[in-house]
């Protein structure tokens, strides 16, 4: 949905960065509170600081969006809702959400508050964006990995507002789909605690040794193109960056958004203040590969010297006069002088009660001097566009009185501009239904490849096969009395139409159950009227999220593997749920494969490759192809998770997820799972016992 003018949206990780963003020309800022923000390491804002920040921004025509974009545990939901209630009282201009449970409550609790679907929702298809619009989102923050063509396609097929990142850091993984930090150190990126594992040394064959580290993105030169493609908001990443960085990025984006050339020295300063071996537009231009990789070098750090910071400080040293106003002065002999100031919507009138205008005795009346004084609005957010003077032209008026009237009028106008009625908020009772004990969970198996399917599949309740699984394998499973669920790709960049066509063909052949790992896949199932089974990557984290997917119509869902056994045990709701009992957890979902950081570029690998960390530990990397096209890659954990020997409760089914195993290995593992055997080789218990921050 193209807007009249693209919004320049800036990060505000603290009050200093907020001031830098506003004074440098941002149209809007996004910030987080002390809890539930995907940048928990930023300074962020207390409630009182946030209230003051909103008033400061509102007076200056700057919108404020607040991030509540982490996954929430059941015991955190009440506090998160109380925070959202506070945001409605301020009120802010929008709330960014990742957790579908929280989203579901808020659309009922505060329908008047704009809800933005965070980039953490991993939205990257027309169907996914349209689904969020249907569910009540006013804006969708698109995945960073999308090409210009794919963004245009989303814009054509839905009228929801689209927000896209235009400058800042690039995660290696699709946002919302990275579990590396959680698995290695218990710090969940989905809960704002990412330890930036991807910036550590990981070596792919022929790579640079930092093969999970991408350059920062910069689409500043493409802002007008993005606007023409339907993007309404140009978002700058960087809530943990210095004010100078924020000011430089905002100033550059401001120029580009206004159709003006960006000064070369400003771009040089922006590069100096923070970059990783320069910038890339590889995703937007669809030129992915080795050129996108980069690290923060010694030269990058040294380029950000005191002289650069001093130069950038001038970008936000002074108040930006961004609010046009008009003044009217009434000065007649025998009357109290009066000044009226208007911004077109609000009007403030002040009168000098202790001053009565007298007829000038010595000097002639100089109305030009009066106008000059009224136009002196420097140091305020107001820009005087016009002055009207009503006078008998015989009246004397002390300049000091006029200056005082101007200041008082602007202060009163500011008070009016800061006022805004609260958004109504209704307390919604949380779901208190208990799920009930379901006994030993039934077994399902996820096969990445049909060659992995063993002979003993009759021990399974269901098998999850690739969407393009051959008919012979599907028939063999059905003949064994096992339900067949076809897995849609975890990412659908550029293949939504092809996947839809394949699903229709499968449906015509009687296969109507599909495994969905993203919201775009759910949208396809809803469109085609087929059964949907949720995957772990839907990030189901709490009872309210289960309630949402139950209402949506899922047959069942896997839970997030970041939950502990105790947290799983405490979940309520009635939707059947399962957990991963065996398998190498997918730690990253990537569009630019780490194995492509070699002189030969992407090899479109048919078999799993690997990357190695600084300790020599190897992590498999597997590419997923669909109809001959490489769609995405995944990094898998170095050892498999094993939980089938442990008692689990409040779970209806367990999933054995096979990635690099052959059919002989899958048969042995299935036998072991049925017998609840202790693991015989290296494995992990994952986060089932230790959980995440």
XYZ file of C-alpha atoms in Angstrom:
693
model
C 0.000 0.000 0.000
C 1.816 3.093 -1.205
C 1.535 6.144 1.019
C 1.942 9.759 -0.046
C 5.395 9.871 1.521
C 7.593 7.148 2.942
C 8.150 7.272 6.693
C 11.709 7.460 8.006
C 11.643 5.209 11.077
C 14.563 5.418 13.495
C 15.770 3.331 16.433
C 15.701 4.885 19.894
C 17.523 2.666 22.354
C 17.789 5.434 24.945
C 16.762 9.092 25.443
C 19.928 10.416 23.771
C 19.277 8.359 20.650
C 15.654 9.531 20.639
C 16.760 13.162 20.584
C 19.283 12.414 17.822
C 16.631 10.705 15.703
C 14.053 13.468 16.105
C 16.437 16.388 15.588
C 17.988 14.691 12.532
C 14.590 14.420 10.844
C 12.915 11.077 11.662
C 9.165 10.801 11.083
C 8.832 8.038 13.673
C 10.888 6.149 16.232
C 10.659 2.698 17.751
C 11.746 1.900 21.281
C 11.458 -0.743 23.954
C 10.608 -0.869 27.600
C 12.609 -2.537 30.341
C 10.999 -5.920 29.569
C 9.728 -7.907 26.562
C 11.849 -6.144 23.948
C 13.867 -7.949 21.266
C 16.823 -5.732 22.210
C 16.952 -6.403 25.929
C 20.611 -5.310 26.055
C 19.757 -1.775 24.956
C 19.334 0.829 27.703
C 15.624 1.089 26.824
C 13.067 3.223 28.679
C 11.375 3.115 32.064
C 7.660 3.833 32.034
C 8.116 7.428 33.078
C 10.900 7.931 30.550
C 8.691 6.429 27.876
C 5.799 8.717 28.744
C 8.096 11.731 28.519
C 9.551 10.432 25.260
C 6.110 10.077 23.699
C 5.128 13.619 24.747
C 8.418 14.947 23.391
C 7.920 13.182 20.066
C 4.228 13.957 19.724
C 4.806 17.695 20.071
C 7.195 17.401 17.145
C 4.927 15.375 14.836
C 6.977 12.218 15.413
C 5.185 8.902 15.890
C 6.323 6.415 18.555
C 6.066 2.646 18.176
C 6.953 0.389 21.096
C 8.359 -3.125 20.818
C 6.800 -5.897 22.875
C 8.217 -8.377 20.420
C 9.505 -11.362 22.358
C 8.055 -14.790 23.033
C 6.333 -14.895 26.399
C 5.977 -17.582 29.022
C 2.628 -18.110 30.714
C 3.708 -16.392 33.926
C 4.942 -13.345 31.956
C 1.704 -12.635 30.115
C -0.013 -10.678 32.940
C 2.930 -8.272 33.226
C 3.170 -7.915 29.448
C -0.539 -7.088 29.269
C -0.174 -4.550 32.059
C 2.635 -2.906 30.081
C 0.464 -2.809 26.958
C -2.317 -1.260 29.035
C 0.162 1.438 30.054
C 1.093 1.992 26.402
C -2.582 2.496 25.599
C -2.862 5.078 28.373
C 0.044 7.179 27.053
C -0.903 6.452 24.208
C 1.767 5.321 21.750
C 1.120 5.089 18.021
C 1.581 1.346 17.652
C 2.839 -1.814 19.376
C 5.140 -4.330 17.676
C 4.313 -7.950 18.511
C 5.947 -11.325 17.857
C 3.991 -13.645 20.163
C 0.697 -14.732 18.582
C -0.800 -15.336 22.017
C -0.231 -11.720 23.028
C -1.367 -10.531 19.591
C -4.596 -12.495 19.955
C -5.392 -10.949 23.344
C -4.536 -7.386 22.322
C -6.746 -7.364 19.249
C -9.633 -7.954 21.644
C -8.376 -5.889 24.582
C -7.476 -2.726 22.653
C -8.881 -2.784 19.109
C -8.131 0.931 18.813
C -4.376 0.411 19.199
C -2.491 -0.274 15.939
C -0.700 -3.634 16.155
C 2.398 -4.162 14.034
C 3.540 -7.670 13.127
C 7.222 -7.694 14.092
C 9.882 -8.962 11.717
C 10.279 -11.679 14.378
C 7.097 -13.222 12.913
C 9.203 -14.189 9.861
C 6.666 -12.806 7.380
C 7.877 -12.948 3.782
C 4.974 -13.916 1.506
C 1.810 -12.247 0.191
C -0.301 -14.873 1.950
C 1.399 -14.377 5.307
C 1.061 -10.599 5.142
C -2.595 -10.836 4.081
C -3.298 -13.256 6.922
C -1.918 -10.837 9.524
C -3.996 -8.033 8.009
C -7.079 -10.253 8.297
C -6.207 -11.052 11.905
C -6.006 -7.372 12.811
C -2.465 -6.145 12.123
C -2.291 -2.620 10.746
C 1.320 -3.048 9.621
C 3.662 -5.901 8.721
C 7.428 -5.604 9.151
C 8.834 -7.651 6.283
C 11.722 -10.085 6.536
C 15.079 -8.560 5.607
C 15.824 -11.348 3.125
C 13.177 -10.356 0.578
C 13.997 -9.136 -2.909
C 12.430 -6.040 -4.426
C 10.297 -8.221 -6.712
C 8.990 -10.194 -3.725
C 8.163 -7.003 -1.822
C 6.235 -5.701 -4.818
C 4.294 -8.968 -4.964
C 3.249 -8.619 -1.319
C 2.178 -5.016 -1.899
C 0.051 -5.967 -4.903
C -1.837 -8.668 -3.024
C -2.653 -6.936 0.266
C -3.340 -3.394 1.418
C -1.673 -3.782 4.820
C 1.034 -1.217 5.586
C 4.490 -2.599 4.795
C 7.580 -1.669 6.759
C 11.022 -2.677 5.490
C 14.516 -2.352 6.927
C 16.746 -0.067 4.863
C 19.927 0.209 6.926
C 21.672 -1.666 9.700
C 22.821 -5.082 10.840
C 21.899 -8.282 9.040
C 21.388 -11.450 11.035
C 22.505 -14.593 9.248
C 19.197 -16.232 10.116
C 15.671 -15.244 9.257
C 14.434 -13.260 12.267
C 12.368 -15.399 14.602
C 14.036 -18.580 13.335
C 17.421 -18.462 15.070
C 18.000 -20.797 18.009
C 21.810 -20.845 17.952
C 22.335 -18.468 20.873
C 19.708 -20.307 22.913
C 21.233 -23.727 22.322
C 24.829 -22.709 22.934
C 24.332 -20.446 25.928
C 20.679 -20.350 26.951
C 20.227 -16.787 25.659
C 17.251 -16.783 23.348
C 17.153 -14.420 20.388
C 13.397 -14.895 20.433
C 13.364 -13.344 23.889
C 15.704 -10.438 23.177
C 18.827 -12.061 24.628
C 20.802 -12.963 21.491
C 24.519 -13.439 22.183
C 25.363 -12.815 18.496
C 26.741 -16.292 17.983
C 26.906 -15.628 14.249
C 29.685 -13.064 14.732
C 31.995 -15.740 16.176
C 34.395 -17.704 13.933
C 32.587 -20.442 11.981
C 34.441 -21.907 9.029
C 32.952 -23.373 5.873
C 35.152 -25.152 3.308
C 36.869 -22.458 1.258
C 35.337 -19.707 3.361
C 36.846 -16.823 5.277
C 36.476 -18.313 8.744
C 33.576 -15.998 9.612
C 31.003 -17.693 7.441
C 27.950 -16.798 9.513
C 28.694 -13.075 9.559
C 27.082 -10.811 6.965
C 27.860 -7.197 6.158
C 25.392 -4.599 7.310
C 22.631 -3.798 4.866
C 22.099 -0.415 3.263
C 19.243 0.305 0.891
C 19.427 4.092 1.277
C 19.938 4.483 -2.479
C 16.791 2.412 -3.035
C 14.378 4.184 -0.680
C 12.392 5.800 -3.491
C 12.258 2.454 -5.304
C 11.008 0.747 -2.155
C 8.342 3.407 -1.748
C 7.206 2.865 -5.325
C 7.069 -0.859 -4.556
C 4.554 -0.220 -1.770
C 6.713 0.178 1.330
C 5.305 2.870 3.632
C 8.049 2.899 6.254
C 11.848 2.832 5.825
C 13.234 1.310 9.015
C 16.736 1.814 10.371
C 18.149 -0.955 12.575
C 20.230 -0.001 15.616
C 18.634 0.320 19.052
C 21.995 -0.556 20.583
C 23.927 2.015 18.526
C 25.246 5.443 19.560
C 23.264 8.645 18.944
C 25.775 9.706 16.273
C 25.035 6.572 14.257
C 21.299 7.155 14.584
C 21.624 10.765 13.482
C 23.781 9.884 10.477
C 21.457 7.123 9.297
C 18.363 9.298 9.783
C 19.894 12.271 7.994
C 20.861 10.115 5.009
C 17.450 8.436 4.844
C 15.738 11.819 5.230
C 17.528 13.149 2.166
C 16.712 10.036 0.145
C 13.055 10.018 1.252
C 12.697 13.665 0.242
C 14.112 12.927 -3.193
C 17.324 14.830 -2.548
C 20.854 13.576 -3.224
C 22.598 12.216 -0.152
C 25.884 14.099 0.415
C 28.888 11.883 -0.210
C 30.574 12.977 3.019
C 27.484 11.948 5.009
C 27.615 8.462 3.491
C 31.323 8.289 4.287
C 30.668 9.259 7.902
C 27.860 6.711 8.120
C 30.224 4.042 6.865
C 32.883 5.181 9.334
C 30.676 5.254 12.401
C 29.680 1.604 11.958
C 30.026 -0.974 9.203
C 31.262 -4.494 8.653
C 33.635 -4.214 5.712
C 31.149 -1.930 4.012
C 27.496 -2.524 3.167
C 25.418 -4.845 1.005
C 22.139 -4.696 -0.887
C 22.363 -8.361 -1.833
C 18.943 -9.388 -0.593
C 17.043 -6.530 -2.198
C 18.830 -6.920 -5.518
C 18.716 -10.752 -5.329
C 22.502 -10.875 -5.761
C 23.260 -13.198 -2.874
C 26.533 -14.969 -2.280
C 30.061 -14.328 -1.100
C 29.908 -10.554 -1.572
C 27.373 -10.321 1.268
C 29.734 -11.641 3.942
C 31.769 -9.326 6.158
C 33.120 -8.730 9.646
C 33.910 -5.793 11.889
C 37.604 -5.235 11.172
C 40.244 -3.213 12.994
C 40.055 -0.640 10.197
C 36.275 -0.393 10.629
C 36.683 0.303 14.336
C 39.473 2.861 13.875
C 37.512 4.797 11.242
C 34.989 5.756 13.928
C 37.260 8.385 15.458
C 36.497 11.457 17.525
C 36.541 13.748 14.488
C 33.791 11.710 12.814
C 31.670 11.710 15.955
C 32.140 15.458 16.339
C 30.951 16.015 12.776
C 27.919 13.784 13.265
C 27.003 15.485 16.512
C 26.231 18.638 14.539
C 23.373 16.753 12.843
C 21.379 16.793 16.053
C 22.905 19.644 18.015
C 19.950 21.938 17.428
C 16.198 21.509 17.537
C 14.735 20.780 14.115
C 11.962 23.231 13.291
C 9.490 20.771 11.836
C 6.053 22.050 12.941
C 4.721 24.910 10.760
C 2.728 27.566 12.627
C 1.111 30.917 11.955
C 0.929 33.874 14.352
C -1.709 36.571 14.682
C -0.995 39.649 16.781
C -3.776 41.945 17.967
C -2.497 45.301 19.262
C -4.860 48.284 19.684
C -4.553 51.301 21.905
C -6.341 50.841 25.213
C -6.443 47.055 24.907
C -4.307 44.214 26.173
C -2.120 42.865 23.368
C -3.000 39.320 22.266
C -1.093 36.665 20.312
C -2.716 33.656 18.662
C -0.629 30.776 17.302
C -2.032 27.910 15.217
C -0.620 24.719 13.725
C -3.702 24.164 11.592
C -5.385 21.873 14.108
C -4.610 23.392 17.490
C -4.767 27.030 18.494
C -3.403 28.842 21.534
C -4.369 32.379 22.521
C -2.474 34.397 25.136
C -3.068 37.935 26.372
C -0.708 40.228 28.262
C -3.014 40.970 31.186
C -0.526 43.323 32.845
C 0.061 45.421 29.759
C -2.285 47.896 28.042
C -1.263 49.217 24.656
C -0.695 52.966 24.508
C -0.542 55.367 21.580
C 3.009 55.802 20.413
C 4.373 59.205 21.448
C 7.863 59.370 19.902
C 8.632 56.674 17.313
C 6.344 55.523 14.502
C 4.809 52.067 14.837
C 7.129 49.434 13.295
C 4.990 46.390 12.468
C 7.873 44.845 10.519
C 9.855 44.671 13.760
C 6.919 42.967 15.451
C 6.785 40.371 12.673
C 10.514 39.755 12.967
C 10.158 39.085 16.683
C 7.258 36.663 16.192
C 9.278 34.746 13.626
C 12.076 34.123 16.131
C 11.151 30.529 16.972
C 14.688 29.159 17.022
C 15.337 26.578 19.729
C 11.754 25.306 19.435
C 10.171 22.680 17.159
C 8.093 25.402 15.485
C 8.684 27.125 12.168
C 6.807 30.348 11.586
C 5.241 30.319 8.119
C 3.105 33.451 8.301
C 2.362 36.415 10.576
C -0.796 38.499 10.580
C -0.828 41.763 12.502
C -4.077 43.476 13.430
C -3.416 46.980 14.730
C -4.538 50.592 14.494
C -0.931 51.477 13.563
C -0.832 54.032 16.385
C 0.044 51.633 19.161
C 3.305 51.186 21.004
C 4.177 47.648 22.099
C 7.313 46.827 24.099
C 9.420 44.129 22.398
C 9.883 42.359 25.726
C 6.101 41.980 26.028
C 5.861 40.636 22.493
C 8.649 38.105 23.087
C 6.932 36.924 26.249
C 3.631 36.491 24.403
C 5.356 34.465 21.683
C 7.006 32.151 24.194
C 3.831 31.666 26.223
C 1.735 31.025 23.108
C 4.122 28.335 21.869
C 4.207 26.708 25.297
C 0.417 26.525 25.372
C 0.341 25.178 21.829
C 2.861 22.532 22.855
C 0.632 21.508 25.764
C -2.256 21.006 23.365
C -0.134 19.057 20.911
C 1.100 16.734 23.640
C -2.449 15.883 24.697
C -4.056 12.785 23.193
C -6.883 10.645 24.589
C -5.981 7.200 25.856
C -6.807 4.146 23.772
C -9.495 2.123 25.612
C -8.168 -1.113 27.108
C -10.374 -3.953 28.312
C -8.977 -6.581 30.655
C -9.308 -9.992 29.015
C -9.244 -13.107 31.236
C -6.414 -15.461 30.350
C -7.093 -19.034 29.272
C -7.169 -21.199 32.415
C -8.252 -24.494 30.834
C -6.035 -27.452 31.657
C -4.956 -29.801 28.932
C -5.078 -32.983 30.954
C -2.700 -35.918 31.077
C -2.568 -37.829 27.796
C -0.279 -40.726 28.754
C 2.826 -41.692 26.821
C 2.973 -39.563 23.677
C 2.466 -41.209 20.298
C 5.339 -41.067 17.856
C 5.689 -39.174 14.607
C 8.727 -38.957 12.371
C 9.865 -36.065 10.184
C 11.936 -37.142 7.185
C 13.902 -34.555 5.263
C 14.302 -37.009 2.415
C 12.229 -40.000 1.296
C 15.338 -42.204 1.215
C 15.415 -41.968 5.026
C 12.078 -43.761 5.497
C 12.776 -47.138 7.218
C 10.947 -50.457 7.078
C 9.487 -50.220 10.600
C 7.279 -47.203 9.992
C 4.186 -49.030 11.268
C 5.376 -48.130 14.787
C 4.531 -44.508 14.003
C 1.270 -42.626 14.304
C 2.210 -40.350 11.408
C 5.060 -39.502 9.075
C 5.947 -36.032 7.885
C 7.343 -36.130 4.362
C 8.549 -33.387 2.018
C 5.825 -31.745 -0.039
C 7.393 -33.181 -3.180
C 7.643 -36.724 -1.753
C 7.220 -39.380 -4.425
C 3.928 -41.217 -4.698
C 5.506 -44.608 -3.960
C 6.773 -43.492 -0.553
C 3.453 -41.890 0.346
C 1.604 -45.062 -0.659
C 3.992 -47.269 1.337
C 3.351 -45.241 4.459
C -0.410 -45.305 3.995
C -0.364 -49.063 3.423
C 1.440 -49.410 6.757
C -1.493 -47.657 8.445
C 0.449 -44.443 9.028
C -1.008 -40.997 8.426
C 0.919 -38.943 5.876
C 1.505 -35.248 6.552
C 3.294 -33.296 3.831
C 5.736 -30.635 5.027
C 5.611 -27.237 3.367
C 9.013 -25.531 3.095
C 9.917 -23.553 6.234
C 10.551 -20.531 4.023
C 8.542 -19.662 0.923
C 10.627 -16.894 -0.655
C 9.533 -16.647 -4.255
C 7.833 -20.074 -4.327
C 4.381 -19.389 -2.855
C 2.642 -19.918 -6.196
C 4.558 -23.122 -6.928
C 3.807 -24.487 -3.449
C 0.132 -23.626 -3.840
C -0.001 -25.511 -7.137
C 1.689 -28.559 -5.619
C -0.694 -28.504 -2.648
C -3.673 -28.451 -5.018
C -2.273 -31.446 -6.865
C -1.723 -33.312 -3.585
C -5.232 -32.492 -2.453
C -6.638 -33.896 -5.687
C -4.745 -37.139 -4.934
C -6.238 -37.356 -1.437
C -3.362 -35.871 0.595
C -4.973 -33.149 2.685
C -2.723 -32.863 5.756
C 0.156 -30.380 5.703
C 2.913 -29.469 8.146
C 3.387 -25.705 8.520
C 6.434 -23.982 9.935
C 5.467 -20.392 9.121
C 2.396 -18.172 9.021
C 2.494 -17.984 5.228
C 2.090 -21.761 5.086
C -0.927 -21.524 7.401
C -2.419 -18.942 5.053
C -2.109 -21.404 2.165
C -3.823 -24.163 4.160
C -6.658 -21.825 5.067
C -7.037 -20.721 1.454
C -7.185 -24.311 0.164
C -9.345 -25.689 2.967
C -6.889 -28.400 4.042
C -5.695 -29.579 7.449
C -2.763 -27.767 9.019
C -0.318 -29.165 11.579
C 1.940 -26.629 13.258
C 5.710 -27.010 13.369
C 8.178 -26.005 16.068
C 9.114 -22.868 14.123
C 5.694 -21.314 14.756
C 7.261 -20.621 18.169
C 4.290 -21.708 20.289
C 5.376 -20.615 23.749
C 2.309 -20.168 25.957
C -1.284 -21.195 26.564
C -2.722 -18.139 24.824
C -0.727 -18.985 21.724
C -2.187 -22.493 21.807
C -5.644 -20.933 22.157
C -5.025 -18.733 19.127
C -3.982 -21.665 16.925
C -6.891 -23.725 18.247
C -9.288 -20.962 17.203
C -7.452 -20.635 13.885
C -8.203 -24.284 13.155
C -4.925 -26.170 13.469
C -5.291 -29.913 13.966
C -2.328 -29.879 16.351
C 1.064 -28.230 16.788
C 4.583 -28.784 17.970
C 5.727 -26.576 20.820
C 8.876 -24.479 20.779
C 11.925 -26.521 21.787
C 13.055 -23.547 23.909
C 10.512 -24.545 26.590
C 11.466 -26.663 29.592
C 9.627 -29.781 30.664
C 8.091 -27.914 33.605
C 6.921 -25.089 31.345
C 5.393 -27.600 28.936
C 3.676 -29.351 31.822
C 2.032 -26.085 32.871
C 0.505 -25.252 29.489
C -3.268 -25.279 29.226
C -5.714 -25.183 26.350
C -7.174 -28.059 24.393
C -5.160 -28.041 21.167
C -3.163 -31.306 20.855
C 0.529 -30.559 21.172
C 3.828 -32.323 20.644
C 7.533 -31.873 21.286
C 10.770 -32.885 19.639
C 11.954 -36.173 21.160
C 14.855 -36.804 18.815
C 16.796 -34.895 16.211
C 19.383 -32.279 15.447
C 17.584 -29.010 16.116
C 17.669 -26.568 13.195
C 19.611 -23.646 14.671
C 19.374 -21.191 11.785
C 17.200 -20.738 8.712
C 19.166 -18.827 6.077
C 18.636 -17.472 2.595
C 22.334 -16.807 2.030
C 24.026 -20.110 2.731
C 27.338 -20.080 4.679
C 28.684 -22.622 2.191
C 28.323 -19.921 -0.477
C 31.116 -17.892 1.157
C 33.728 -19.534 -1.036
C 35.409 -18.581 -4.301
C 32.999 -20.845 -6.196
C 29.918 -19.319 -4.541
C 26.768 -21.359 -3.924
C 27.203 -24.983 -4.947
C 23.478 -25.888 -4.646
C 24.541 -28.799 -2.454
C 22.597 -32.036 -2.844
C 24.071 -33.450 0.352
C 24.665 -31.900 3.758
C 27.809 -29.823 4.129
C 29.226 -28.512 7.386
C 30.685 -25.554 9.198
C 33.175 -25.761 12.057
C 33.432 -23.518 15.109
C 36.637 -22.304 16.767
C 36.745 -25.421 18.958
C 36.527 -27.781 15.995
C 32.894 -28.740 16.560
C 31.072 -29.441 13.309
C 27.523 -28.350 12.489
C 25.741 -29.847 9.449
C 24.375 -27.462 6.821
C 21.582 -28.612 4.529
C 19.966 -26.839 1.587
C 16.271 -27.245 0.825
C 15.338 -27.220 -2.833
C 11.896 -27.055 -4.371
C 11.253 -27.809 -8.015
C 14.940 -27.508 -8.786
C 15.420 -24.193 -6.972
C 17.439 -23.728 -3.788
C 15.110 -21.921 -1.389
C 16.925 -21.863 1.953
C 19.595 -23.507 4.069
C 19.596 -24.690 7.665
C 22.389 -25.113 10.193
C 21.742 -28.089 12.454
C 23.069 -28.769 15.923
C 26.304 -30.719 16.206
C 24.643 -33.557 18.145
C 21.054 -34.777 18.236
C 18.571 -34.074 20.982
C 17.350 -37.223 22.743
C 14.360 -37.136 25.077
C 12.517 -40.355 24.241
C 14.027 -42.068 27.303
C 12.690 -39.408 29.672
C 9.187 -39.066 31.100
C 7.284 -36.191 29.482
C 3.838 -34.991 30.427
C 1.077 -32.821 28.982
C 2.187 -33.850 25.498
C 0.115 -35.749 22.920
C 2.838 -36.728 20.493
C 6.583 -36.724 20.118
C 8.503 -36.068 16.918
C 11.621 -37.862 15.725
C 13.212 -35.367 13.348
C 15.640 -36.879 10.875
C 18.048 -34.658 8.957
C 21.406 -36.306 8.168
C 20.531 -39.926 9.084
C 20.177 -42.739 6.524
C 17.414 -45.373 6.508
C 19.444 -47.860 8.573
C 20.029 -45.220 11.247
C 16.423 -44.023 11.265
C 15.220 -47.620 11.760
C 17.527 -48.134 14.733
C 16.564 -44.817 16.285
C 12.861 -45.575 15.871
C 13.327 -48.943 17.569
C 15.182 -47.229 20.421
C 12.467 -44.599 20.772
C 9.723 -47.232 20.983
C 11.689 -49.032 23.714
C 12.537 -45.728 25.490
C 16.218 -46.666 25.462
C 18.940 -44.530 26.936
C 21.073 -42.867 24.244
C 24.141 -44.816 23.153
C 26.126 -41.931 21.652
C 26.771 -38.230 22.073
C 23.568 -36.275 22.414
C 22.022 -33.277 24.152
C 18.979 -32.784 26.334
C 18.632 -29.418 24.663
C 16.718 -26.818 26.617
C 14.252 -29.290 28.124
C 15.965 -29.058 31.518
C 17.804 -25.730 31.510
C 15.481 -23.467 29.498
C 16.315 -20.010 28.185
C 16.582 -16.478 29.462
